[in-house]
Amino acid sequence: QVQLVESGGGLVQAGGSLRLSCAASGRTFSSYAMGWFRQAPGKEREFVAAISWSGGSTYYADSVKGRFTISRDNAKNTVYLQMNSLKPEDTAVYYCAAAKVVVTTTLGPYDYWGQGTQVTVSS
C-alpha cells in the first residue's frame, strides 16, 4: 500500500514557475515508477511526466518537454515536478501516481494516486 500526498500547487502568472512535491508513505517507494498526470475541467486525465524507480529514466509529454522536470529523492520518499515557463493551458489539477513497474507513461499500470493539487496559470 502506498499513500501519496501532493503539495505546491497555486496561482501563478504566465511565464512563472512552480514546484510540485509528492510525498509517499511506505518503505518500498524506491521500487515504484512515479508519474505526474493532470486533468483540466471537461478533459480527460493526461500524462505529464514519469520517472523510473531509480530515477535514471524520465519521460515527458510533448506539451511540457523542455519546460517541466521530474525528479525523485528515494531517501525522502518524494517525487517532484519543477514547472517553468508556465502557460495558461497548463492550468489543471495535477496528480502524482505510483506504479509497480520500472517506468510507464500510461495510466493503466498506476495503482496509487494522490488527491491532486490545483495549478492555475493566469494570462
PDB file of C-alpha atoms in Angstrom:
ATOM      1  CA  GLN A   1       0.000   0.000   0.000  1.00  0.00           C
ATOM      2  CA  VAL A   2       1.278   3.450  -0.951  1.00  0.00           C
ATOM      3  CA  GLN A   3      -0.284   6.723   0.080  1.00  0.00           C
ATOM      4  CA  LEU A   4       0.562   9.855  -1.889  1.00  0.00           C
ATOM      5  CA  VAL A   5       0.126  13.484  -0.883  1.00  0.00           C
ATOM      6  CA  GLU A   6       0.762  16.308  -3.358  1.00  0.00           C
ATOM      7  CA  SER A   7       1.631  19.879  -2.467  1.00  0.00           C
ATOM      8  CA  GLY A   8       2.958  23.017  -4.104  1.00  0.00           C
ATOM      9  CA  GLY A   9       0.099  23.989  -6.371  1.00  0.00           C
ATOM     10  CA  GLY A  10      -1.224  27.515  -6.598  1.00  0.00           C
ATOM     11  CA  LEU A  11      -1.878  30.540  -8.759  1.00  0.00           C
ATOM     12  CA  VAL A  12       0.930  31.862 -10.942  1.00  0.00           C
ATOM     13  CA  GLN A  13       1.214  34.244 -13.873  1.00  0.00           C
ATOM     14  CA  ALA A  14       2.121  33.007 -17.307  1.00  0.00           C
ATOM     15  CA  GLY A  15       5.866  32.582 -17.599  1.00  0.00           C
ATOM     16  CA  GLY A  16       6.227  31.810 -13.926  1.00  0.00           C
ATOM     17  CA  SER A  17       7.348  28.667 -12.123  1.00  0.00           C
ATOM     18  CA  LEU A  18       6.028  26.245  -9.555  1.00  0.00           C
ATOM     19  CA  ARG A  19       7.449  23.116  -7.962  1.00  0.00           C
ATOM     20  CA  LEU A  20       5.086  20.336  -7.045  1.00  0.00           C
ATOM     21  CA  SER A  21       6.009  17.746  -4.457  1.00  0.00           C
ATOM     22  CA  CYS A  22       4.519  14.327  -3.817  1.00  0.00           C
ATOM     23  CA  ALA A  23       5.315  12.635  -0.523  1.00  0.00           C
ATOM     24  CA  ALA A  24       4.825   8.880  -0.388  1.00  0.00           C
ATOM     25  CA  SER A  25       4.298   6.617   2.593  1.00  0.00           C
ATOM     26  CA  GLY A  26       5.743   3.136   2.829  1.00  0.00           C
ATOM     27  CA  ARG A  27       9.181   1.592   2.775  1.00  0.00           C
ATOM     28  CA  THR A  28       9.079   0.405  -0.848  1.00  0.00           C
ATOM     29  CA  PHE A  29       8.896   3.787  -2.580  1.00  0.00           C
ATOM     30  CA  SER A  30      12.110   3.098  -4.476  1.00  0.00           C
ATOM     31  CA  SER A  31      10.524   0.077  -6.185  1.00  0.00           C
ATOM     32  CA  TYR A  32       7.795   2.148  -7.848  1.00  0.00           C
ATOM     33  CA  ALA A  33       7.823   4.150 -11.015  1.00  0.00           C
ATOM     34  CA  MET A  34       6.289   7.563 -10.361  1.00  0.00           C
ATOM     35  CA  GLY A  35       4.253   9.719 -12.680  1.00  0.00           C
ATOM     36  CA  TRP A  36       2.565  13.091 -12.848  1.00  0.00           C
ATOM     37  CA  PHE A  37      -0.741  13.473 -14.620  1.00  0.00           C
ATOM     38  CA  ARG A  38      -3.135  16.395 -14.967  1.00  0.00           C
ATOM     39  CA  GLN A  39      -6.789  16.931 -15.610  1.00  0.00           C
ATOM     40  CA  ALA A  40      -8.344  20.163 -16.806  1.00  0.00           C
ATOM     41  CA  PRO A  41     -12.084  20.837 -16.477  1.00  0.00           C
ATOM     42  CA  GLY A  42     -14.054  18.888 -19.068  1.00  0.00           C
ATOM     43  CA  LYS A  43     -10.994  16.984 -20.262  1.00  0.00           C
ATOM     44  CA  GLU A  44      -9.589  13.537 -19.672  1.00  0.00           C
ATOM     45  CA  ARG A  45      -6.686  12.950 -17.345  1.00  0.00           C
ATOM     46  CA  GLU A  46      -3.450  13.120 -19.329  1.00  0.00           C
ATOM     47  CA  PHE A  47       0.131  12.066 -18.869  1.00  0.00           C
ATOM     48  CA  VAL A  48       2.648  14.788 -17.976  1.00  0.00           C
ATOM     49  CA  ALA A  49       5.885  13.115 -16.842  1.00  0.00           C
ATOM     50  CA  ALA A  50       7.225   9.845 -15.486  1.00  0.00           C
ATOM     51  CA  ILE A  51      10.383   8.690 -13.778  1.00  0.00           C
ATOM     52  CA  SER A  52      11.751   5.194 -13.288  1.00  0.00           C
ATOM     53  CA  TRP A  53      12.191   3.657  -9.871  1.00  0.00           C
ATOM     54  CA  SER A  54      15.917   4.503  -9.882  1.00  0.00           C
ATOM     55  CA  GLY A  55      15.464   7.965 -11.347  1.00  0.00           C
ATOM     56  CA  GLY A  56      17.645   7.018 -14.286  1.00  0.00           C
ATOM     57  CA  SER A  57      14.928   7.335 -16.922  1.00  0.00           C
ATOM     58  CA  THR A  58      12.458  10.167 -17.413  1.00  0.00           C
ATOM     59  CA  TYR A  59       9.693  10.734 -19.940  1.00  0.00           C
ATOM     60  CA  TYR A  60       7.607  13.797 -20.784  1.00  0.00           C
ATOM     61  CA  ALA A  61       4.542  14.710 -22.746  1.00  0.00           C
ATOM     62  CA  ASP A  62       5.429  16.759 -25.813  1.00  0.00           C
ATOM     63  CA  SER A  63       3.432  19.676 -24.439  1.00  0.00           C
ATOM     64  CA  VAL A  64       5.730  20.077 -21.416  1.00  0.00           C
ATOM     65  CA  LYS A  65       9.059  18.865 -22.778  1.00  0.00           C
ATOM     66  CA  GLY A  66      11.781  21.427 -22.147  1.00  0.00           C
ATOM     67  CA  ARG A  67       9.686  23.273 -19.539  1.00  0.00           C
ATOM     68  CA  PHE A  68       8.970  20.645 -16.858  1.00  0.00           C
ATOM     69  CA  THR A  69      11.420  18.427 -14.996  1.00  0.00           C
ATOM     70  CA  ILE A  70      10.536  15.364 -12.943  1.00  0.00           C
ATOM     71  CA  SER A  71      12.889  14.134 -10.249  1.00  0.00           C
ATOM     72  CA  ARG A  72      12.803  11.947  -7.176  1.00  0.00           C
ATOM     73  CA  ASP A  73      14.587  11.574  -3.864  1.00  0.00           C
ATOM     74  CA  ASN A  74      14.199   7.986  -2.706  1.00  0.00           C
ATOM     75  CA  ALA A  75      15.754   8.796   0.667  1.00  0.00           C
ATOM     76  CA  LYS A  76      12.907  11.248   1.277  1.00  0.00           C
ATOM     77  CA  ASN A  77      10.182   9.190  -0.437  1.00  0.00           C
ATOM     78  CA  THR A  78       9.367  12.213  -2.554  1.00  0.00           C
ATOM     79  CA  VAL A  79       8.910  12.961  -6.235  1.00  0.00           C
ATOM     80  CA  TYR A  80       8.993  16.472  -7.649  1.00  0.00           C
ATOM     81  CA  LEU A  81       7.753  18.272 -10.716  1.00  0.00           C
ATOM     82  CA  GLN A  82       9.545  21.527 -11.492  1.00  0.00           C
ATOM     83  CA  MET A  83       7.383  23.562 -13.848  1.00  0.00           C
ATOM     84  CA  ASN A  84       8.912  26.537 -15.643  1.00  0.00           C
ATOM     85  CA  SER A  85       7.614  28.886 -18.341  1.00  0.00           C
ATOM     86  CA  LEU A  86       4.075  28.068 -17.345  1.00  0.00           C
ATOM     87  CA  LYS A  87       1.265  28.722 -19.798  1.00  0.00           C
ATOM     88  CA  PRO A  88      -2.474  29.196 -19.225  1.00  0.00           C
ATOM     89  CA  GLU A  89      -3.049  25.828 -20.911  1.00  0.00           C
ATOM     90  CA  ASP A  90      -1.104  24.192 -18.073  1.00  0.00           C
ATOM     91  CA  THR A  91      -3.998  25.012 -15.740  1.00  0.00           C
ATOM     92  CA  ALA A  92      -5.306  21.754 -14.271  1.00  0.00           C
ATOM     93  CA  VAL A  93      -5.414  19.567 -11.207  1.00  0.00           C
ATOM     94  CA  TYR A  94      -2.098  17.744 -11.031  1.00  0.00           C
ATOM     95  CA  TYR A  95      -1.910  14.221  -9.651  1.00  0.00           C
ATOM     96  CA  CYS A  96       1.041  12.061  -8.750  1.00  0.00           C
ATOM     97  CA  ALA A  97       0.790   8.314  -9.072  1.00  0.00           C
ATOM     98  CA  ALA A  98       2.800   5.184  -8.333  1.00  0.00           C
ATOM     99  CA  ALA A  99       3.161   2.061 -10.486  1.00  0.00           C
ATOM    100  CA  LYS A 100       4.824  -1.220  -9.558  1.00  0.00           C
ATOM    101  CA  VAL A 101       6.816  -1.290 -12.793  1.00  0.00           C
ATOM    102  CA  VAL A 102      10.164   0.055 -13.955  1.00  0.00           C
ATOM    103  CA  VAL A 103       8.596   3.022 -15.734  1.00  0.00           C
ATOM    104  CA  THR A 104       5.429   3.746 -17.714  1.00  0.00           C
ATOM    105  CA  THR A 105       3.680   6.676 -19.384  1.00  0.00           C
ATOM    106  CA  THR A 106       0.202   5.149 -19.490  1.00  0.00           C
ATOM    107  CA  LEU A 107      -2.459   5.451 -16.798  1.00  0.00           C
ATOM    108  CA  GLY A 108      -3.337   1.779 -16.553  1.00  0.00           C
ATOM    109  CA  PRO A 109      -0.403   0.478 -14.518  1.00  0.00           C
ATOM    110  CA  TYR A 110      -0.649   3.249 -11.910  1.00  0.00           C
ATOM    111  CA  ASP A 111      -2.297   1.696  -8.883  1.00  0.00           C
ATOM    112  CA  TYR A 112      -1.943   4.501  -6.362  1.00  0.00           C
ATOM    113  CA  TRP A 113      -2.993   8.129  -6.771  1.00  0.00           C
ATOM    114  CA  GLY A 114      -2.794  11.256  -4.707  1.00  0.00           C
ATOM    115  CA  GLN A 115      -5.701  13.611  -4.134  1.00  0.00           C
ATOM    116  CA  GLY A 116      -4.403  16.207  -6.571  1.00  0.00           C
ATOM    117  CA  THR A 117      -3.221  19.800  -6.316  1.00  0.00           C
ATOM    118  CA  GLN A 118      -4.625  22.708  -8.316  1.00  0.00           C
ATOM    119  CA  VAL A 119      -2.354  24.689 -10.612  1.00  0.00           C
ATOM    120  CA  THR A 120      -3.802  27.835 -12.147  1.00  0.00           C
ATOM    121  CA  VAL A 121      -1.845  29.909 -14.644  1.00  0.00           C
ATOM    122  CA  SER A 122      -3.213  33.352 -15.401  1.00  0.00           C
ATOM    123  CA  SER A 123      -2.571  35.155 -18.668  1.00  0.00           C
TER     124      SER A 123
END
